[in-house]
Amino acid sequence: MPSKNKSDLALALFKAGVSAVPVVGGSIASLVGDYIPSATEKSKNRAIELLEKRLKELEGRLDPSNVNKDQFAELFKSSYLSIVRSHNDAKLRAATNLIANILLEKGDIEKLSYTELDHFARCVENLSSGAIEVLSVAVRMAKKDRKVVLETSDFRMNFSELKAMFSNMTPSLLMGLIGELDSANLLHRKGTPTITAGEYSNYPIELTLLGVRFVKHILGDDT
């Protein structure tokens, strides 16, 4: 039998880990016992599909021995919780990208430090799907500004510019989502203007370099 390549081995280890972790139960879960397991299984299957695709893209750049390190175990547990708690595709993709990144060989140009991965894992776990969408839109807006080099400089906009991209969302909700991102240093609320316009419209918002890196390495450039 031919030996497995590195991506196949890493994927097999991930599947084994997912299968070994029990789904958290409880009184509410028992009331919807038919739904919760099937929905969770769907999320796990989608995560496996996304991870398989990403590992194939990274074939030849992986070090499966990273699975044996304590840092991988910590990151895997955080990613697994995100997978079973959400059916949002962006979150599932982010969780699997975290796992794929820590499996990269030492010295790979795309490999992030464990400290950064650990922070991003907390972001994936704690940010709402709405906040993640707002960050993705902010990055797309910044990319359209040819004067800005995202890898080296922050990007500033007014709240009204971002609000124009979310016509069905109230200003207060959008500001709340920005607040989530601000707490993780992915998007900044730059303070209250001296003279304020209605509905936060002239409040300055800043896309941080960390926010750009989160979208590039964890959410993926196609978001």
Coordinates of C-alpha atoms in Angstrom, one line a residue:
M1 CA 0.0 0.0 0.0
P2 CA 1.5 3.4 -0.9
S3 CA 2.4 5.7 2.0
K4 CA 0.2 8.6 2.6
N5 CA 1.4 12.1 1.7
K6 CA 1.6 14.7 4.4
S7 CA -1.7 16.3 3.7
D8 CA -3.5 13.0 3.9
L9 CA -1.8 12.2 7.2
A10 CA -2.7 15.6 8.7
L11 CA -6.3 15.2 7.5
A12 CA -6.6 11.7 9.0
L13 CA -5.3 13.0 12.3
F14 CA -7.9 15.8 12.3
K15 CA -10.7 13.4 11.5
A16 CA -9.6 11.2 14.4
G17 CA -9.6 14.2 16.7
V18 CA -13.0 15.4 15.7
S19 CA -14.5 11.9 16.1
A20 CA -13.0 11.6 19.6
V21 CA -14.4 14.8 21.0
P22 CA -18.0 14.4 22.3
V23 CA -20.8 16.9 21.6
V24 CA -21.8 18.7 24.7
G25 CA -25.2 17.7 25.8
G26 CA -27.8 19.1 28.3
S27 CA -31.5 19.6 28.8
I28 CA -31.9 21.9 25.8
A29 CA -29.9 19.6 23.6
S30 CA -32.1 16.7 24.6
L31 CA -35.2 18.6 23.6
V32 CA -33.9 19.0 20.1
G33 CA -32.0 15.8 20.0
D34 CA -32.7 15.1 16.3
Y35 CA -31.5 18.5 15.2
I36 CA -28.4 19.3 17.3
P37 CA -26.4 16.1 16.4
S38 CA -27.2 16.4 12.6
A39 CA -26.4 20.1 12.5
T40 CA -23.2 19.5 14.4
E41 CA -22.3 16.6 12.1
K42 CA -22.9 18.8 9.1
S43 CA -20.5 21.5 10.4
K44 CA -17.8 18.9 11.1
N45 CA -18.2 17.4 7.7
R46 CA -18.0 20.8 6.1
A47 CA -14.9 21.6 8.2
I48 CA -13.2 18.3 7.0
E49 CA -14.0 19.3 3.4
L50 CA -12.5 22.7 3.8
L51 CA -9.4 21.4 5.6
E52 CA -8.9 18.7 3.0
K53 CA -8.9 21.4 0.2
R54 CA -6.5 23.7 2.1
L55 CA -4.1 20.9 3.0
K56 CA -3.9 19.8 -0.7
E57 CA -3.1 23.5 -1.6
L58 CA -0.3 23.4 1.0
E59 CA 1.1 19.9 0.0
G60 CA 4.8 19.8 0.4
R61 CA 4.9 22.6 2.9
L62 CA 3.4 20.7 5.9
D63 CA 5.0 19.1 9.0
P64 CA 2.6 16.5 10.5
S65 CA 4.9 16.2 13.5
N66 CA 3.4 19.5 14.7
V67 CA 0.4 17.5 15.7
N68 CA 2.3 16.1 18.6
K69 CA 3.0 19.5 20.1
D70 CA 1.0 21.0 23.0
Q71 CA 0.4 24.2 21.0
F72 CA -1.4 22.2 18.3
A73 CA -3.6 20.6 21.0
E74 CA -4.6 24.0 22.4
L75 CA -5.3 25.4 19.0
F76 CA -7.2 22.3 17.9
K77 CA -9.5 22.5 20.9
S78 CA -10.3 26.2 20.2
S79 CA -10.9 25.5 16.5
Y80 CA -13.1 22.5 17.3
L81 CA -15.4 24.5 19.6
S82 CA -15.8 27.1 16.8
I83 CA -16.7 24.3 14.4
V84 CA -19.4 22.7 16.5
R85 CA -20.9 26.0 17.7
S86 CA -21.4 27.5 14.3
H87 CA -22.8 26.7 10.9
N88 CA -21.4 29.9 9.4
D89 CA -19.1 29.0 6.5
A90 CA -16.7 31.9 7.1
K91 CA -16.2 30.7 10.7
L92 CA -15.7 27.0 9.6
R93 CA -13.2 28.1 7.0
A94 CA -11.4 30.3 9.6
A95 CA -11.2 27.4 12.1
T96 CA -9.7 25.0 9.5
N97 CA -7.3 27.7 8.2
L98 CA -6.0 28.0 11.8
I99 CA -5.3 24.3 11.9
A100 CA -3.7 24.3 8.5
N101 CA -1.4 27.2 9.4
I102 CA 0.0 25.6 12.5
L103 CA 0.8 22.5 10.5
L104 CA 3.1 24.5 8.1
E105 CA 6.8 23.8 8.3
K106 CA 9.0 26.1 10.4
G107 CA 10.2 28.9 8.2
D108 CA 7.3 28.9 5.8
I109 CA 6.5 32.4 4.6
E110 CA 2.8 32.1 5.5
K111 CA 3.4 30.5 8.9
L112 CA 2.1 32.7 11.8
S113 CA 3.5 32.7 15.3
Y114 CA 1.6 30.6 17.8
T115 CA 0.9 33.8 19.8
E116 CA -0.8 35.3 16.7
L117 CA -2.7 32.1 15.9
D118 CA -3.9 31.8 19.5
H119 CA -5.2 35.4 19.4
F120 CA -6.9 34.7 16.1
A121 CA -8.4 31.5 17.5
R122 CA -10.1 33.5 20.2
C123 CA -11.3 35.9 17.5
V124 CA -12.9 33.1 15.5
E125 CA -14.5 31.6 18.7
N126 CA -15.8 34.9 20.1
L127 CA -16.7 37.2 17.2
S128 CA -20.2 37.0 15.8
S129 CA -20.7 36.2 12.1
G130 CA -21.9 39.8 11.6
A131 CA -18.7 41.2 12.9
I132 CA -16.7 38.9 10.7
E133 CA -18.7 40.1 7.7
V134 CA -18.1 43.7 8.6
L135 CA -14.3 43.1 8.8
S136 CA -14.3 41.4 5.4
V137 CA -16.2 44.3 3.8
A138 CA -13.8 46.8 5.3
V139 CA -10.9 45.0 3.8
R140 CA -12.6 44.9 0.4
M141 CA -13.2 48.6 0.6
A142 CA -9.6 49.2 1.5
K143 CA -8.4 47.1 -1.5
K144 CA -10.3 49.3 -3.8
D145 CA -8.3 52.3 -2.6
R146 CA -5.2 52.1 -4.7
K147 CA -3.4 54.7 -2.6
V148 CA -3.3 52.3 0.4
V149 CA -0.8 49.5 0.8
L150 CA -2.6 47.2 3.2
E151 CA 0.4 45.3 4.4
T152 CA 2.2 48.4 5.7
S153 CA -0.5 51.0 6.6
D154 CA -3.8 51.3 8.3
F155 CA -6.9 52.3 6.3
R156 CA -9.3 55.0 7.6
M157 CA -12.9 55.6 6.7
N158 CA -15.9 57.3 8.1
F159 CA -18.7 55.2 9.7
S160 CA -21.1 56.4 7.0
E161 CA -18.9 54.8 4.2
L162 CA -19.1 51.5 6.0
K163 CA -22.8 51.9 6.8
A164 CA -23.5 52.4 3.0
M165 CA -22.4 48.8 2.5
F166 CA -25.0 47.6 5.1
S167 CA -28.2 49.3 4.1
N168 CA -30.4 46.8 6.0
M169 CA -28.5 47.2 9.3
T170 CA -29.3 49.9 11.9
P171 CA -26.4 52.2 12.8
S172 CA -26.5 51.1 16.4
L173 CA -26.1 47.4 15.5
L174 CA -23.3 48.2 13.0
M175 CA -21.5 50.2 15.7
G176 CA -21.9 47.2 18.1
L177 CA -20.3 44.9 15.6
I178 CA -17.4 47.4 15.1
G179 CA -17.1 47.3 18.9
E180 CA -16.5 43.6 18.8
L181 CA -13.8 44.0 16.3
D182 CA -12.3 46.9 18.2
S183 CA -11.9 44.7 21.3
A184 CA -9.7 42.4 19.3
N185 CA -7.8 45.2 17.6
L186 CA -9.0 44.2 14.1
L187 CA -11.0 47.4 13.5
H188 CA -10.6 50.6 15.5
R189 CA -13.2 53.2 16.7
K190 CA -11.0 56.3 16.7
G191 CA -13.0 58.2 19.2
T192 CA -15.9 60.7 19.2
P193 CA -15.6 63.7 16.8
T194 CA -15.6 67.2 18.3
I195 CA -18.8 67.9 16.3
T196 CA -20.9 64.8 15.8
A197 CA -23.3 64.1 13.0
G198 CA -26.4 62.0 13.3
E199 CA -26.3 58.2 13.6
Y200 CA -22.5 58.1 14.0
S201 CA -22.0 59.1 10.4
N202 CA -18.8 61.1 10.9
Y203 CA -17.2 58.8 13.4
P204 CA -13.7 57.7 12.2
I205 CA -13.1 54.0 11.8
E206 CA -9.7 52.5 11.1
L207 CA -8.9 49.1 9.6
T208 CA -5.7 47.8 11.4
L209 CA -2.9 45.8 10.1
L210 CA -3.9 43.0 12.4
G211 CA -7.4 43.0 10.9
V212 CA -5.9 42.7 7.4
R213 CA -3.7 39.8 8.5
F214 CA -6.8 38.1 10.0
V215 CA -8.7 38.3 6.8
K216 CA -5.7 37.3 4.6
H217 CA -4.5 34.3 6.6
I218 CA -7.5 33.1 8.5
L219 CA -10.6 34.1 6.6
G220 CA -8.9 33.8 3.2
D221 CA -8.4 36.4 0.5
D222 CA -11.6 35.4 -1.3
T223 CA -13.9 36.7 1.5

